[in-house]
Structures are given as structure tokens and as C-alpha cells.
Amino acid sequence: MFRQLYEHGYLGITNWPSSILLDGSLKQSMSTIPASPEFEYKFLARANEAGFRTLAFFLSLDQARLALKSGLSQLVLHPGLLNVGSVESGAMVLGSLQRLIETIKAEAENATIFAYTSEWHEQVVPLSTLDVDGLVWCKAEN
């Protein structure tokens, strides 16, 4: 499969970002597909070994550690489903995300961490202000 992807011009692979947001019974149900960070990180590790550039989306420290343990070093921090009602709460979210980034960097100096953002995110919580190695922008066009 990796050979066919490469022949069609694919150079990189990422996991399904929505799987990192699943929890509870929905997470359990989706794992039978399988749609879980654990399964996807293992797949990305195989893709990485086959020469593809990989980006592993994560939401939590546990997920980042699992991706790193799988041999993945290029990670994308997704901020999760945000419900920010004020500038102060946005600042708290940013502070929490920055501490998460710093913890990962302290544990895995070889990790490259990108932040996932979009026009909406930048208006609500400016994720581009995080001290990361780069940004992954979601851009929708009509």
C-alpha cells in the first residue's frame, strides 16, 4: 500500500485528527473500526519506516507520549473542542497548552511540535502565539 501511495505522489501521512477527541463509550465503539490514536500511531510508525513524512495529531500528554513511544517525532497539538467565553479564559487555555508543549519538549528533545490552528481559532484563542516549531493551518474555501 505504501508503494502505491508513493507512486501516486503522496509524500506524507497523518492520523485522523478526530480520533484524538473521542472518549468514553464512543471511543470504545470507534476502536472496533479501529479508530484510535493507538492504532493510528502504530500505522504512522510503519509509514514513517517506509519513508513517508508523518504528522501525529495529539490532544493530551498521554497521547503525545504514546506517539513518541511509537517512534514518531513530528507532533501536531490540537487544542480540542474549545468553549472560550472571555479573554481571560482564552489566556488560561493558551497557558495550559504552552505548559503541555514545554513538558513534551523536556521529555523528548527530538520532538518537533506544531500547533493546529484556523481563522476561527486565531480569533478565539490565538494558537499562533504558542512557542512551537510551526503551525498547521486548517483553511476552508468556498
CSV table of N, CA and C in Angstrom, one decimal:
chain,number,residue,atom,x,y,z
A,1,MET,N,0.8,-1.2,0.0
A,1,MET,CA,0.0,0.0,0.0
A,1,MET,C,0.9,1.3,0.0
A,2,PHE,N,1.9,1.3,0.8
A,2,PHE,CA,2.8,2.4,0.8
A,2,PHE,C,3.4,2.7,-0.5
A,3,ARG,N,3.8,1.6,-1.2
A,3,ARG,CA,4.4,1.8,-2.5
A,3,ARG,C,3.4,2.5,-3.5
A,4,GLN,N,2.2,2.0,-3.4
A,4,GLN,CA,1.1,2.6,-4.3
A,4,GLN,C,0.9,4.1,-4.0
A,5,LEU,N,0.9,4.4,-2.7
A,5,LEU,CA,0.7,5.8,-2.3
A,5,LEU,C,1.8,6.7,-2.8
A,6,TYR,N,3.0,6.2,-2.7
A,6,TYR,CA,4.2,6.9,-3.2
A,6,TYR,C,4.2,7.1,-4.7
A,7,GLU,N,3.7,6.0,-5.4
A,7,GLU,CA,3.6,6.1,-6.9
A,7,GLU,C,2.6,7.1,-7.3
A,8,HIS,N,1.6,7.4,-6.5
A,8,HIS,CA,0.6,8.4,-6.8
A,8,HIS,C,0.9,9.8,-6.3
A,9,GLY,N,2.1,9.9,-5.8
A,9,GLY,CA,2.6,11.2,-5.4
A,9,GLY,C,2.5,11.6,-4.0
A,10,TYR,N,2.0,10.7,-3.1
A,10,TYR,CA,1.9,11.0,-1.7
A,10,TYR,C,3.3,11.0,-1.0
A,11,LEU,N,3.6,12.0,-0.2
A,11,LEU,CA,4.9,12.1,0.5
A,11,LEU,C,4.7,12.0,2.0
A,12,GLY,N,3.5,12.3,2.5
A,12,GLY,CA,3.3,12.3,3.9
A,12,GLY,C,1.9,11.8,4.3
A,13,ILE,N,1.8,11.4,5.5
A,13,ILE,CA,0.6,10.8,6.1
A,13,ILE,C,0.4,11.3,7.5
A,14,THR,N,-0.9,11.6,7.8
A,14,THR,CA,-1.2,12.0,9.2
A,14,THR,C,-2.4,11.1,9.7
A,15,ASN,N,-2.5,11.1,11.0
A,15,ASN,CA,-3.6,10.3,11.6
A,15,ASN,C,-4.9,11.1,11.4
A,16,TRP,N,-6.0,10.5,11.7
A,16,TRP,CA,-7.4,11.1,11.7
A,16,TRP,C,-7.5,12.0,12.9
A,17,PRO,N,-7.4,13.3,12.8
A,17,PRO,CA,-7.4,14.1,14.0
A,17,PRO,C,-8.6,14.0,14.9
A,18,SER,N,-9.8,13.6,14.3
A,18,SER,CA,-10.9,13.5,15.2
A,18,SER,C,-10.8,12.3,16.2
A,19,SER,N,-10.0,11.3,15.9
A,19,SER,CA,-9.9,10.2,16.8
A,19,SER,C,-9.3,10.6,18.1
A,20,ILE,N,-8.5,11.6,18.2
A,20,ILE,CA,-7.9,12.0,19.4
A,20,ILE,C,-8.9,12.7,20.4
A,21,LEU,N,-10.1,13.0,19.8
A,21,LEU,CA,-11.1,13.7,20.6
A,21,LEU,C,-12.1,12.7,21.2
A,22,LEU,N,-12.1,11.5,20.8
A,22,LEU,CA,-13.1,10.5,21.3
A,22,LEU,C,-12.8,10.1,22.8
A,23,ASP,N,-13.9,9.9,23.5
A,23,ASP,CA,-13.7,9.5,24.9
A,23,ASP,C,-14.9,8.6,25.2
A,24,GLY,N,-14.9,8.0,26.4
A,24,GLY,CA,-16.0,7.2,26.9
A,24,GLY,C,-16.5,6.1,26.0
A,25,SER,N,-17.8,5.9,25.9
A,25,SER,CA,-18.3,4.8,25.1
A,25,SER,C,-18.1,5.0,23.6
A,26,LEU,N,-18.1,6.2,23.1
A,26,LEU,CA,-17.8,6.5,21.7
A,26,LEU,C,-16.4,6.0,21.4
A,27,LYS,N,-15.5,6.3,22.2
A,27,LYS,CA,-14.1,5.8,22.0
A,27,LYS,C,-14.1,4.3,21.9
A,28,GLN,N,-14.8,3.7,22.8
A,28,GLN,CA,-14.8,2.2,22.8
A,28,GLN,C,-15.4,1.7,21.5
A,29,SER,N,-16.5,2.3,21.1
A,29,SER,CA,-17.2,1.9,19.9
A,29,SER,C,-16.3,2.1,18.7
A,30,MET,N,-15.7,3.2,18.6
A,30,MET,CA,-14.8,3.5,17.4
A,30,MET,C,-13.6,2.7,17.4
A,31,SER,N,-13.1,2.2,18.5
A,31,SER,CA,-11.9,1.3,18.5
A,31,SER,C,-12.1,0.0,17.7
A,32,THR,N,-13.3,-0.4,17.5
A,32,THR,CA,-13.6,-1.6,16.8
A,32,THR,C,-13.4,-1.4,15.3
A,33,ILE,N,-13.3,-0.1,14.8
A,33,ILE,CA,-13.2,0.1,13.4
A,33,ILE,C,-11.8,-0.2,12.8
A,34,PRO,N,-10.7,0.0,13.3
A,34,PRO,CA,-10.3,0.7,14.5
A,34,PRO,C,-10.0,2.2,14.2
A,35,ALA,N,-10.5,3.0,15.1
A,35,ALA,CA,-10.2,4.5,15.0
A,35,ALA,C,-9.8,4.9,16.4
A,36,SER,N,-8.5,4.8,16.7
A,36,SER,CA,-8.0,5.2,18.0
A,36,SER,C,-6.6,5.7,17.8
A,37,PRO,N,-6.2,6.6,18.6
A,37,PRO,CA,-4.8,7.2,18.5
A,37,PRO,C,-3.8,6.0,18.5
A,38,GLU,N,-4.0,5.0,19.4
A,38,GLU,CA,-3.0,3.9,19.5
A,38,GLU,C,-2.8,3.2,18.2
A,39,PHE,N,-3.9,2.8,17.5
A,39,PHE,CA,-3.9,2.2,16.2
A,39,PHE,C,-3.2,3.1,15.2
A,40,GLU,N,-3.6,4.3,15.2
A,40,GLU,CA,-3.2,5.2,14.2
A,40,GLU,C,-1.7,5.6,14.3
A,41,TYR,N,-1.2,5.7,15.5
A,41,TYR,CA,0.2,6.0,15.8
A,41,TYR,C,1.0,4.8,15.3
A,42,LYS,N,0.6,3.6,15.5
A,42,LYS,CA,1.3,2.4,15.0
A,42,LYS,C,1.4,2.4,13.5
A,43,PHE,N,0.2,2.8,12.9
A,43,PHE,CA,0.2,2.8,11.4
A,43,PHE,C,1.2,3.9,10.9
A,44,LEU,N,1.2,5.1,11.6
A,44,LEU,CA,2.1,6.2,11.2
A,44,LEU,C,3.5,5.7,11.3
A,45,ALA,N,3.8,5.0,12.4
A,45,ALA,CA,5.2,4.5,12.6
A,45,ALA,C,5.6,3.6,11.4
A,46,ARG,N,4.7,2.8,10.9
A,46,ARG,CA,5.0,1.9,9.7
A,46,ARG,C,5.2,2.8,8.5
A,47,ALA,N,4.4,3.8,8.4
A,47,ALA,CA,4.5,4.8,7.2
A,47,ALA,C,5.9,5.5,7.3
A,48,ASN,N,6.2,5.9,8.5
A,48,ASN,CA,7.5,6.6,8.7
A,48,ASN,C,8.7,5.7,8.3
A,49,GLU,N,8.6,4.4,8.7
A,49,GLU,CA,9.7,3.5,8.4
A,49,GLU,C,9.7,3.3,6.9
A,50,ALA,N,8.6,3.4,6.2
A,50,ALA,CA,8.5,3.3,4.7
A,50,ALA,C,9.0,4.5,4.0
A,51,GLY,N,9.4,5.6,4.7
A,51,GLY,CA,9.9,6.8,4.1
A,51,GLY,C,9.0,7.9,4.0
A,52,PHE,N,7.8,7.8,4.5
A,52,PHE,CA,6.8,8.9,4.4
A,52,PHE,C,7.1,9.9,5.6
A,53,ARG,N,6.8,11.2,5.3
A,53,ARG,CA,6.8,12.2,6.4
A,53,ARG,C,5.5,11.9,7.1
A,54,THR,N,5.5,11.9,8.4
A,54,THR,CA,4.3,11.7,9.2
A,54,THR,C,4.1,12.8,10.2
A,55,LEU,N,2.9,13.2,10.5
A,55,LEU,CA,2.5,14.1,11.5
A,55,LEU,C,1.4,13.4,12.4
A,56,ALA,N,1.7,13.4,13.7
A,56,ALA,CA,0.8,12.7,14.6
A,56,ALA,C,0.1,13.7,15.4
A,57,PHE,N,-1.2,13.8,15.2
A,57,PHE,CA,-2.1,14.8,16.0
A,57,PHE,C,-2.3,14.2,17.4
A,58,PHE,N,-2.2,15.1,18.4
A,58,PHE,CA,-2.4,14.7,19.7
A,58,PHE,C,-3.2,15.8,20.5
A,59,LEU,N,-3.8,15.4,21.6
A,59,LEU,CA,-4.6,16.3,22.4
A,59,LEU,C,-4.1,16.4,23.8
A,60,SER,N,-3.5,15.3,24.3
A,60,SER,CA,-3.1,15.2,25.7
A,60,SER,C,-1.6,14.7,25.8
A,61,LEU,N,-1.1,14.9,27.0
A,61,LEU,CA,0.3,14.4,27.3
A,61,LEU,C,0.4,12.9,27.1
A,62,ASP,N,-0.6,12.2,27.5
A,62,ASP,CA,-0.6,10.7,27.3
A,62,ASP,C,-0.6,10.4,25.8
A,63,GLN,N,-1.3,11.1,25.0
A,63,GLN,CA,-1.3,10.8,23.5
A,63,GLN,C,0.1,11.2,22.9
A,64,ALA,N,0.6,12.3,23.3
A,64,ALA,CA,2.0,12.7,22.8
A,64,ALA,C,3.0,11.6,23.2
A,65,ARG,N,2.9,11.2,24.5
A,65,ARG,CA,3.9,10.1,24.9
A,65,ARG,C,3.7,8.8,24.1
A,66,LEU,N,2.5,8.5,23.8
A,66,LEU,CA,2.2,7.3,23.0
A,66,LEU,C,2.8,7.4,21.6
A,67,ALA,N,2.6,8.6,21.0
A,67,ALA,CA,3.1,8.8,19.7
A,67,ALA,C,4.6,8.8,19.7
A,68,LEU,N,5.3,9.4,20.6
A,68,LEU,CA,6.7,9.4,20.8
A,68,LEU,C,7.2,8.0,21.0
A,69,LYS,N,6.5,7.2,21.8
A,69,LYS,CA,6.9,5.8,22.1
A,69,LYS,C,6.8,5.0,20.8
A,70,SER,N,5.9,5.4,20.0
A,70,SER,CA,5.7,4.6,18.7
A,70,SER,C,6.8,5.0,17.7
A,71,GLY,N,7.7,5.9,18.0
A,71,GLY,CA,8.8,6.3,17.1
A,71,GLY,C,8.5,7.5,16.3
A,72,LEU,N,7.4,8.2,16.6
A,72,LEU,CA,7.0,9.4,15.9
A,72,LEU,C,7.6,10.7,16.6
A,73,SER,N,8.2,11.6,15.8
A,73,SER,CA,8.8,12.7,16.5
A,73,SER,C,8.2,14.1,16.0
A,74,GLN,N,7.3,14.0,14.9
A,74,GLN,CA,6.7,15.2,14.4
A,74,GLN,C,5.2,15.2,14.9
A,75,LEU,N,4.9,16.0,15.9
A,75,LEU,CA,3.6,16.0,16.5
A,75,LEU,C,2.8,17.3,16.2
A,76,VAL,N,1.5,17.2,16.2
A,76,VAL,CA,0.7,18.4,16.0
A,76,VAL,C,-0.3,18.5,17.2
A,77,LEU,N,-0.1,19.5,18.0
A,77,LEU,CA,-1.0,19.8,19.1
A,77,LEU,C,-2.3,20.3,18.6
A,78,HIS,N,-3.4,19.6,18.9
A,78,HIS,CA,-4.8,20.0,18.6
A,78,HIS,C,-5.3,20.6,19.9
A,79,PRO,N,-5.9,21.8,19.9
A,79,PRO,CA,-6.4,22.4,21.1
A,79,PRO,C,-7.7,21.7,21.7
A,80,GLY,N,-8.3,20.8,21.0
A,80,GLY,CA,-9.5,20.2,21.5
A,80,GLY,C,-10.7,21.1,21.1
A,81,LEU,N,-11.8,20.7,21.6
A,81,LEU,CA,-13.1,21.4,21.4
A,81,LEU,C,-13.2,22.6,22.4
A,82,LEU,N,-12.9,23.8,21.9
A,82,LEU,CA,-12.8,25.0,22.8
A,82,LEU,C,-14.2,25.6,23.0
A,83,ASN,N,-14.4,26.0,24.2
A,83,ASN,CA,-15.6,26.8,24.5
A,83,ASN,C,-15.1,27.9,25.4
A,84,VAL,N,-14.5,29.0,24.7
A,84,VAL,CA,-13.9,30.1,25.4
A,84,VAL,C,-14.8,31.3,25.4
A,85,GLY,N,-15.1,31.8,26.6
A,85,GLY,CA,-16.1,32.9,26.7
A,85,GLY,C,-15.5,34.2,27.0
A,86,SER,N,-14.2,34.3,27.3
A,86,SER,CA,-13.6,35.6,27.6
A,86,SER,C,-12.1,35.5,27.3
A,87,VAL,N,-11.5,36.7,27.3
A,87,VAL,CA,-10.1,36.9,27.0
A,87,VAL,C,-9.3,36.1,28.1
A,88,GLU,N,-9.8,36.2,29.4
A,88,GLU,CA,-9.1,35.5,30.5
A,88,GLU,C,-9.1,34.0,30.3
A,89,SER,N,-10.3,33.5,30.0
A,89,SER,CA,-10.3,32.0,29.8
A,89,SER,C,-9.5,31.6,28.6
A,90,GLY,N,-9.4,32.4,27.5
A,90,GLY,CA,-8.5,32.1,26.4
A,90,GLY,C,-7.1,32.1,26.8
A,91,ALA,N,-6.7,33.0,27.7
A,91,ALA,CA,-5.3,33.1,28.2
A,91,ALA,C,-5.0,31.9,29.0
A,92,MET,N,-6.0,31.4,29.8
A,92,MET,CA,-5.8,30.2,30.6
A,92,MET,C,-5.6,29.0,29.7
A,93,VAL,N,-6.3,28.9,28.6
A,93,VAL,CA,-6.2,27.8,27.6
A,93,VAL,C,-4.8,27.8,27.0
A,94,LEU,N,-4.4,29.0,26.6
A,94,LEU,CA,-3.0,29.1,26.0
A,94,LEU,C,-2.0,28.8,27.0
A,95,GLY,N,-2.1,29.2,28.2
A,95,GLY,CA,-1.1,28.8,29.2
A,95,GLY,C,-1.0,27.3,29.5
A,96,SER,N,-2.2,26.7,29.5
A,96,SER,CA,-2.2,25.2,29.7
A,96,SER,C,-1.6,24.5,28.5
A,97,LEU,N,-1.9,25.0,27.3
A,97,LEU,CA,-1.3,24.3,26.1
A,97,LEU,C,0.3,24.6,26.1
A,98,GLN,N,0.7,25.8,26.5
A,98,GLN,CA,2.1,26.0,26.5
A,98,GLN,C,2.9,25.1,27.5
A,99,ARG,N,2.2,24.9,28.6
A,99,ARG,CA,2.9,24.0,29.6
A,99,ARG,C,2.9,22.6,29.1
A,100,LEU,N,1.9,22.2,28.4
A,100,LEU,CA,1.9,20.9,27.7
A,100,LEU,C,3.1,20.7,26.8
A,101,ILE,N,3.3,21.7,25.9
A,101,ILE,CA,4.4,21.8,25.0
A,101,ILE,C,5.7,21.7,25.7
A,102,GLU,N,5.9,22.5,26.7
A,102,GLU,CA,7.1,22.5,27.5
A,102,GLU,C,7.4,21.2,28.1
A,103,THR,N,6.4,20.5,28.6
A,103,THR,CA,6.6,19.2,29.2
A,103,THR,C,7.1,18.2,28.2
A,104,ILE,N,6.4,18.2,27.0
A,104,ILE,CA,6.8,17.3,26.0
A,104,ILE,C,8.3,17.5,25.5
A,105,LYS,N,8.6,18.8,25.3
A,105,LYS,CA,9.9,19.2,24.9
A,105,LYS,C,11.0,18.7,25.9
A,106,ALA,N,10.7,18.9,27.2
A,106,ALA,CA,11.6,18.5,28.3
A,106,ALA,C,11.8,16.9,28.3
A,107,GLU,N,10.8,16.2,27.9
A,107,GLU,CA,10.8,14.7,27.9
A,107,GLU,C,11.4,14.2,26.6
A,108,ALA,N,11.2,14.9,25.5
A,108,ALA,CA,11.7,14.4,24.2
A,108,ALA,C,12.3,15.6,23.4
A,109,GLU,N,13.5,15.8,23.6
A,109,GLU,CA,14.2,17.0,23.0
A,109,GLU,C,14.1,16.9,21.4
A,110,ASN,N,14.0,15.7,20.9
A,110,ASN,CA,14.0,15.5,19.4
A,110,ASN,C,12.6,15.7,18.8
A,111,ALA,N,11.6,16.0,19.7
A,111,ALA,CA,10.2,16.2,19.2
A,111,ALA,C,10.1,17.5,18.5
A,112,THR,N,9.4,17.5,17.4
A,112,THR,CA,9.1,18.7,16.7
A,112,THR,C,7.6,18.9,16.9
A,113,ILE,N,7.2,20.0,17.4
A,113,ILE,CA,5.8,20.2,17.8
A,113,ILE,C,5.2,21.4,17.0
A,114,PHE,N,4.1,21.1,16.3
A,114,PHE,CA,3.3,22.1,15.5
A,114,PHE,C,2.0,22.3,16.3
A,115,ALA,N,1.4,23.5,16.1
A,115,ALA,CA,0.1,23.7,16.7
A,115,ALA,C,-0.9,23.8,15.5
A,116,TYR,N,-2.0,23.1,15.7
A,116,TYR,CA,-3.1,23.2,14.8
A,116,TYR,C,-3.9,24.4,15.0
A,117,THR,N,-4.2,25.2,14.0
A,117,THR,CA,-5.0,26.4,14.1
A,117,THR,C,-5.8,26.7,12.9
A,118,SER,N,-6.7,27.7,13.0
A,118,SER,CA,-7.5,28.1,11.9
A,118,SER,C,-7.9,29.5,12.1
A,119,GLU,N,-8.6,30.1,11.1
A,119,GLU,CA,-9.0,31.5,11.3
A,119,GLU,C,-9.9,31.6,12.6
A,120,TRP,N,-10.8,30.7,12.8
A,120,TRP,CA,-11.7,30.7,14.0
A,120,TRP,C,-10.8,30.6,15.2
A,121,HIS,N,-9.9,29.7,15.3
A,121,HIS,CA,-9.1,29.6,16.5
A,121,HIS,C,-8.3,30.9,16.8
A,122,GLU,N,-7.8,31.5,15.7
A,122,GLU,CA,-7.0,32.7,15.9
A,122,GLU,C,-7.8,33.8,16.5
A,123,GLN,N,-9.1,33.8,16.2
A,123,GLN,CA,-10.0,34.9,16.7
A,123,GLN,C,-10.3,34.6,18.2
A,124,VAL,N,-10.5,33.3,18.5
A,124,VAL,CA,-10.9,32.9,19.9
A,124,VAL,C,-9.7,32.7,20.8
A,125,VAL,N,-8.8,31.9,20.4
A,125,VAL,CA,-7.6,31.6,21.2
A,125,VAL,C,-6.4,31.6,20.2
A,126,PRO,N,-5.6,32.7,20.1
A,126,PRO,CA,-4.5,32.8,19.1
A,126,PRO,C,-3.4,31.7,19.3
A,127,LEU,N,-3.7,30.5,18.7
A,127,LEU,CA,-2.7,29.5,18.9
A,127,LEU,C,-1.4,29.7,18.2
A,128,SER,N,-1.4,30.7,17.3
A,128,SER,CA,-0.1,31.0,16.6
A,128,SER,C,0.9,31.7,17.6
A,129,THR,N,0.4,32.1,18.8
A,129,THR,CA,1.3,32.7,19.7
A,129,THR,C,2.0,31.7,20.6
A,130,LEU,N,1.7,30.4,20.5
A,130,LEU,CA,2.4,29.4,21.2
A,130,LEU,C,3.8,29.3,20.8
A,131,ASP,N,4.7,28.9,21.7
A,131,ASP,CA,6.1,28.7,21.3
A,131,ASP,C,6.2,27.2,20.8
A,132,VAL,N,6.0,27.1,19.5
A,132,VAL,CA,6.1,25.8,18.8
A,132,VAL,C,7.0,25.9,17.6
A,133,ASP,N,7.2,24.8,17.0
A,133,ASP,CA,8.2,24.7,15.8
A,133,ASP,C,7.5,25.1,14.5
A,134,GLY,N,6.2,25.2,14.5
A,134,GLY,CA,5.5,25.6,13.3
A,134,GLY,C,4.0,25.5,13.5
A,135,LEU,N,3.2,25.8,12.5
A,135,LEU,CA,1.7,25.7,12.6
A,135,LEU,C,1.2,24.9,11.5
A,136,VAL,N,0.1,24.2,11.7
A,136,VAL,CA,-0.7,23.5,10.7
A,136,VAL,C,-2.0,24.2,10.7
A,137,TRP,N,-2.3,24.9,9.5
A,137,TRP,CA,-3.5,25.7,9.4
A,137,TRP,C,-4.6,24.9,8.7
A,138,CYS,N,-5.8,25.0,9.2
A,138,CYS,CA,-7.0,24.5,8.6
A,138,CYS,C,-7.6,25.7,7.9
A,139,LYS,N,-7.7,25.6,6.5
A,139,LYS,CA,-8.3,26.7,5.8
A,139,LYS,C,-9.4,26.2,4.9
A,140,ALA,N,-10.6,26.7,5.0
A,140,ALA,CA,-11.7,26.3,4.2
A,140,ALA,C,-12.0,27.4,3.2
A,141,GLU,N,-12.2,27.0,2.0
A,141,GLU,CA,-12.5,27.9,0.9
A,141,GLU,C,-13.9,27.6,0.3
A,142,ASN,N,-14.6,28.6,-0.1
A,142,ASN,CA,-15.9,28.3,-0.8
A,142,ASN,C,-15.7,28.0,-2.2
